[in-house]
CSV table of C-alpha atoms in Angstrom, one decimal:
chain,number,residue,atom,x,y,z
A,1,UNK,CA,-116.8,137.4,-23.5
A,2,UNK,CA,-119.2,135.0,-21.5
A,3,UNK,CA,-116.9,133.0,-19.5
A,4,UNK,CA,-118.9,129.9,-20.5
A,5,UNK,CA,-118.3,130.3,-24.3
A,6,UNK,CA,-115.8,127.7,-24.8
A,7,UNK,CA,-118.5,125.4,-22.9
A,8,UNK,CA,-121.1,126.1,-25.1
A,9,UNK,CA,-118.7,125.4,-28.1
A,10,UNK,CA,-117.7,122.3,-27.0
A,11,UNK,CA,-121.6,121.1,-26.1
A,12,UNK,CA,-122.5,122.3,-29.9
A,13,UNK,CA,-119.5,120.5,-31.3
A,14,UNK,CA,-120.5,117.4,-32.5
A,15,UNK,CA,-116.9,115.8,-33.3
A,16,UNK,CA,-116.0,116.6,-29.6
A,17,UNK,CA,-119.0,115.1,-28.0
A,18,UNK,CA,-119.1,111.8,-30.6
A,19,UNK,CA,-115.4,111.6,-29.6
A,20,UNK,CA,-116.1,111.2,-25.7
A,21,UNK,CA,-119.1,109.5,-25.7
A,22,UNK,CA,-117.8,106.7,-28.2
A,23,UNK,CA,-114.7,106.6,-26.1
A,24,UNK,CA,-116.4,107.1,-23.0
A,25,UNK,CA,-118.9,104.7,-23.5
A,26,UNK,CA,-116.3,101.9,-24.8
A,27,UNK,CA,-114.4,102.1,-21.8
A,28,UNK,CA,-117.4,102.2,-19.5
A,29,UNK,CA,-118.9,99.3,-21.7
A,30,UNK,CA,-115.9,97.1,-21.6
A,31,UNK,CA,-114.5,97.7,-18.0
A,32,UNK,CA,-117.5,99.1,-16.1
A,33,UNK,CA,-117.2,96.8,-13.2
A,34,UNK,CA,-113.6,97.1,-12.8
A,35,UNK,CA,-113.7,100.8,-13.1
A,36,UNK,CA,-116.4,100.9,-10.4
A,37,UNK,CA,-114.5,99.3,-7.9
A,38,UNK,CA,-111.0,101.3,-8.4
A,39,UNK,CA,-112.5,104.4,-9.2
A,40,UNK,CA,-115.9,104.5,-7.5
A,41,UNK,CA,-115.7,108.5,-6.6
A,42,UNK,CA,-115.5,109.2,-10.5
A,43,UNK,CA,-118.7,107.1,-11.2
A,44,UNK,CA,-120.3,108.8,-8.1
A,45,UNK,CA,-119.9,112.2,-9.8
A,46,UNK,CA,-121.2,110.7,-13.2
A,47,UNK,CA,-124.3,109.6,-11.0
A,48,UNK,CA,-124.5,112.4,-8.8
A,49,UNK,CA,-125.0,114.6,-12.1
A,50,UNK,CA,-127.6,112.4,-13.1
A,51,UNK,CA,-129.3,112.5,-9.9
A,52,UNK,CA,-128.9,116.1,-9.9
A,53,UNK,CA,-130.8,116.5,-12.8
A,54,UNK,CA,-134.0,115.0,-11.5
A,55,UNK,CA,-133.6,117.1,-8.1
A,56,UNK,CA,-133.5,120.3,-9.8
A,57,UNK,CA,-136.8,119.3,-11.6
A,58,UNK,CA,-138.1,118.4,-8.2
A,59,UNK,CA,-136.8,121.2,-6.2
A,60,UNK,CA,-137.2,123.9,-9.0
A,61,UNK,CA,-139.3,122.3,-11.8
A,62,UNK,CA,-136.6,122.9,-14.1
A,63,UNK,CA,-133.1,122.0,-14.6
A,64,UNK,CA,-130.0,123.5,-13.0
A,65,UNK,CA,-126.4,123.2,-14.0
A,66,UNK,CA,-125.4,124.1,-10.3
A,67,UNK,CA,-127.4,121.6,-9.1
A,68,UNK,CA,-125.9,119.1,-11.5
A,69,UNK,CA,-122.5,120.2,-10.3
A,70,UNK,CA,-123.3,120.0,-6.6
A,71,UNK,CA,-124.7,116.6,-7.1
A,72,UNK,CA,-122.1,115.2,-8.8
A,73,UNK,CA,-119.5,116.3,-6.1
A,74,UNK,CA,-121.8,114.8,-3.1
A,75,UNK,CA,-122.0,111.8,-4.7
A,76,UNK,CA,-118.3,111.5,-5.5
A,77,UNK,CA,-117.8,112.1,-2.0
A,78,UNK,CA,-120.1,109.7,-0.6
A,79,UNK,CA,-119.5,107.4,-3.1
A,80,UNK,CA,-115.4,107.1,-2.1
A,81,UNK,CA,-116.6,106.7,1.5
A,82,UNK,CA,-119.8,104.7,1.8
A,83,UNK,CA,-119.1,101.9,-1.1
A,84,UNK,CA,-122.5,100.2,-0.3
A,85,UNK,CA,-124.4,103.3,-0.4
A,86,UNK,CA,-122.8,104.0,-3.9
A,87,UNK,CA,-123.9,100.4,-5.2
A,88,UNK,CA,-127.4,101.4,-4.1
A,89,UNK,CA,-127.6,104.7,-5.7
A,90,UNK,CA,-126.2,103.5,-8.7
A,91,UNK,CA,-128.8,100.8,-8.8
A,92,UNK,CA,-132.0,103.5,-8.4
A,93,UNK,CA,-130.5,106.2,-10.8
A,94,UNK,CA,-129.8,103.5,-13.4
A,95,UNK,CA,-133.2,102.0,-13.1
A,96,UNK,CA,-135.3,105.3,-13.1
A,97,UNK,CA,-133.7,106.7,-16.0
A,98,UNK,CA,-134.3,103.5,-17.7
A,99,UNK,CA,-137.8,103.0,-16.6
A,100,UNK,CA,-138.7,107.0,-17.1
A,101,UNK,CA,-137.5,107.2,-20.8
A,102,UNK,CA,-140.2,104.3,-21.5
A,103,UNK,CA,-143.1,105.0,-19.5
A,104,UNK,CA,-142.4,109.1,-18.5
A,105,UNK,CA,-146.3,108.9,-17.6
A,106,UNK,CA,-145.9,106.2,-14.9
A,107,UNK,CA,-143.7,107.4,-12.4
A,108,UNK,CA,-144.9,105.1,-9.5
A,109,UNK,CA,-143.6,102.4,-11.4
A,110,UNK,CA,-140.5,104.4,-12.2
A,111,UNK,CA,-139.6,105.0,-8.4
A,112,UNK,CA,-140.3,101.2,-7.5
A,113,UNK,CA,-138.4,99.7,-10.2
A,114,UNK,CA,-135.5,102.2,-9.2
A,115,UNK,CA,-135.5,100.9,-5.5
A,116,UNK,CA,-135.6,97.3,-6.5
A,117,UNK,CA,-132.7,97.9,-9.2
A,118,UNK,CA,-131.1,99.2,-5.9
A,119,UNK,CA,-131.7,96.5,-3.8
A,120,UNK,CA,-130.5,93.8,-6.6
A,121,UNK,CA,-127.0,95.6,-6.9
A,122,UNK,CA,-126.8,95.2,-3.1
A,123,UNK,CA,-127.3,91.7,-3.5
A,124,UNK,CA,-125.9,90.5,-6.9
A,125,UNK,CA,-123.3,93.5,-7.2
A,126,UNK,CA,-121.0,91.7,-9.6
A,127,UNK,CA,-123.7,90.6,-12.4
A,128,UNK,CA,-125.7,94.1,-11.9
A,129,UNK,CA,-122.8,96.5,-12.1
A,130,UNK,CA,-121.5,94.4,-15.1
A,131,UNK,CA,-125.0,94.9,-16.8
A,132,UNK,CA,-125.8,98.5,-15.6
A,133,UNK,CA,-122.0,99.6,-17.1
A,134,UNK,CA,-122.5,97.3,-20.1
A,135,UNK,CA,-125.7,99.0,-21.5
A,136,UNK,CA,-124.7,102.6,-20.0
A,137,UNK,CA,-121.6,102.2,-22.0
A,138,UNK,CA,-123.8,101.2,-25.1
A,139,UNK,CA,-126.4,103.9,-24.3
A,140,UNK,CA,-123.4,106.5,-24.8
A,141,UNK,CA,-122.2,105.0,-28.2
A,142,UNK,CA,-125.6,104.8,-29.4
A,143,UNK,CA,-125.8,108.8,-28.2
A,144,UNK,CA,-123.1,109.3,-30.4
A,145,UNK,CA,-124.7,107.9,-33.6
A,146,UNK,CA,-127.7,110.1,-32.8
A,147,UNK,CA,-125.9,113.3,-32.6
A,148,UNK,CA,-124.4,112.2,-35.8
A,149,UNK,CA,-127.6,111.7,-37.4
A,150,UNK,CA,-129.7,114.2,-36.4
A,151,UNK,CA,-127.9,116.8,-34.8
A,152,UNK,CA,-128.8,116.6,-31.1
A,153,UNK,CA,-126.3,118.8,-29.1
A,154,UNK,CA,-124.8,118.3,-25.5
A,155,UNK,CA,-127.4,120.7,-23.9
A,156,UNK,CA,-130.2,118.1,-25.3
A,157,UNK,CA,-128.7,115.8,-23.0
A,158,UNK,CA,-127.9,117.7,-20.4
A,159,UNK,CA,-131.3,119.4,-19.9
A,160,UNK,CA,-132.4,116.0,-19.9
A,161,UNK,CA,-130.2,112.9,-19.6
A,162,UNK,CA,-133.1,111.0,-20.2
A,163,UNK,CA,-132.9,111.8,-23.9
A,164,UNK,CA,-130.0,109.3,-23.8
A,165,UNK,CA,-132.2,106.4,-23.4
A,166,UNK,CA,-134.9,108.0,-25.8
A,167,UNK,CA,-132.8,107.9,-28.3
A,168,UNK,CA,-131.9,104.4,-27.9
A,169,UNK,CA,-135.5,103.2,-28.3
A,170,UNK,CA,-136.5,105.9,-31.1
A,171,UNK,CA,-135.4,103.3,-34.0
A,172,UNK,CA,-134.7,99.9,-34.5
A,173,UNK,CA,-131.5,100.5,-36.1
A,174,UNK,CA,-130.6,102.1,-32.8
A,175,UNK,CA,-132.0,99.7,-30.6
A,176,UNK,CA,-130.3,96.7,-32.2
A,177,UNK,CA,-126.7,98.7,-32.1
A,178,UNK,CA,-127.6,99.6,-28.1
A,179,UNK,CA,-128.5,95.9,-27.6
A,180,UNK,CA,-125.6,94.4,-29.6
A,181,UNK,CA,-122.9,96.3,-27.8
A,182,UNK,CA,-124.7,95.8,-24.2
A,183,UNK,CA,-124.2,92.0,-25.0
A,184,UNK,CA,-120.6,92.6,-26.2
A,185,UNK,CA,-119.9,94.4,-22.9
A,186,UNK,CA,-121.6,91.9,-20.9
A,187,UNK,CA,-119.2,89.3,-22.5
A,188,UNK,CA,-116.2,91.1,-22.3
A,189,UNK,CA,-116.6,92.0,-19.0
A,190,UNK,CA,-117.1,88.7,-17.7
A,191,UNK,CA,-114.1,87.3,-19.2
A,192,UNK,CA,-112.1,89.9,-17.7
A,193,UNK,CA,-113.6,89.2,-14.0
A,194,UNK,CA,-112.8,85.5,-14.9
A,195,UNK,CA,-109.5,86.0,-15.8
A,196,UNK,CA,-108.4,88.4,-12.6
A,197,UNK,CA,-110.3,85.6,-10.3
A,198,UNK,CA,-108.3,82.7,-12.2
A,199,UNK,CA,-105.1,85.0,-12.1
C-alpha cells in the first residue's frame, strides 16, 4: 500500500478540506494578528509552504512537495528567531500571491508589489498584519465554498496556491463573500487589539 494513501484520501475528501479551511480561515481571519505575535513559528511554516511552491517552480520548473515542506521548516525557524524578517517575508509572500493571481503575466509588477508589501508590514505592522490575516482567512473560507461548488481538490491548491485567490475572483458572489468576511475580520481584530491595549 502506498504510504501516502491516507494523505491522498484527505486531500480528496471535501468534508475534511472544507472543515479545515472554514475553521482555520475563521481563526486566522478573526485572530490573525494575535496569533502572529504568539505563534509566529506556525505562521512561518504556512508562509514557507507557499514560498516553497514558488521556489520549486523557479528551481525545478514544477511543484515539489519536498520543497514545500523544507521551506516551511526553514521559515518556521526563521520566524521564531527573527521576528522582523518574518514580518517582511509575510508581506512579500502575501503581496506576490495576491497580485500574481490577478496579473499572472505581469511578473515584474508582482515582484515590486510584493517587496512594497513587505516594507509596509515593517513600518505598519499592526494594521498590515490585520489586513493580511483578515483577508487570508476570508480567502480560506471562500476556497471552502469553491470546493463544495466546483469539486476542486486539495491537490489543486497544493500544486498552485494561487488557485486559492483565483477562486475568490472567479465570480461576483465569491468575491462579495471574501470581501465581507475580510471586513468583518478586520473589525474583529481591531476590537480585540483595542481591548488588549485598554486592559
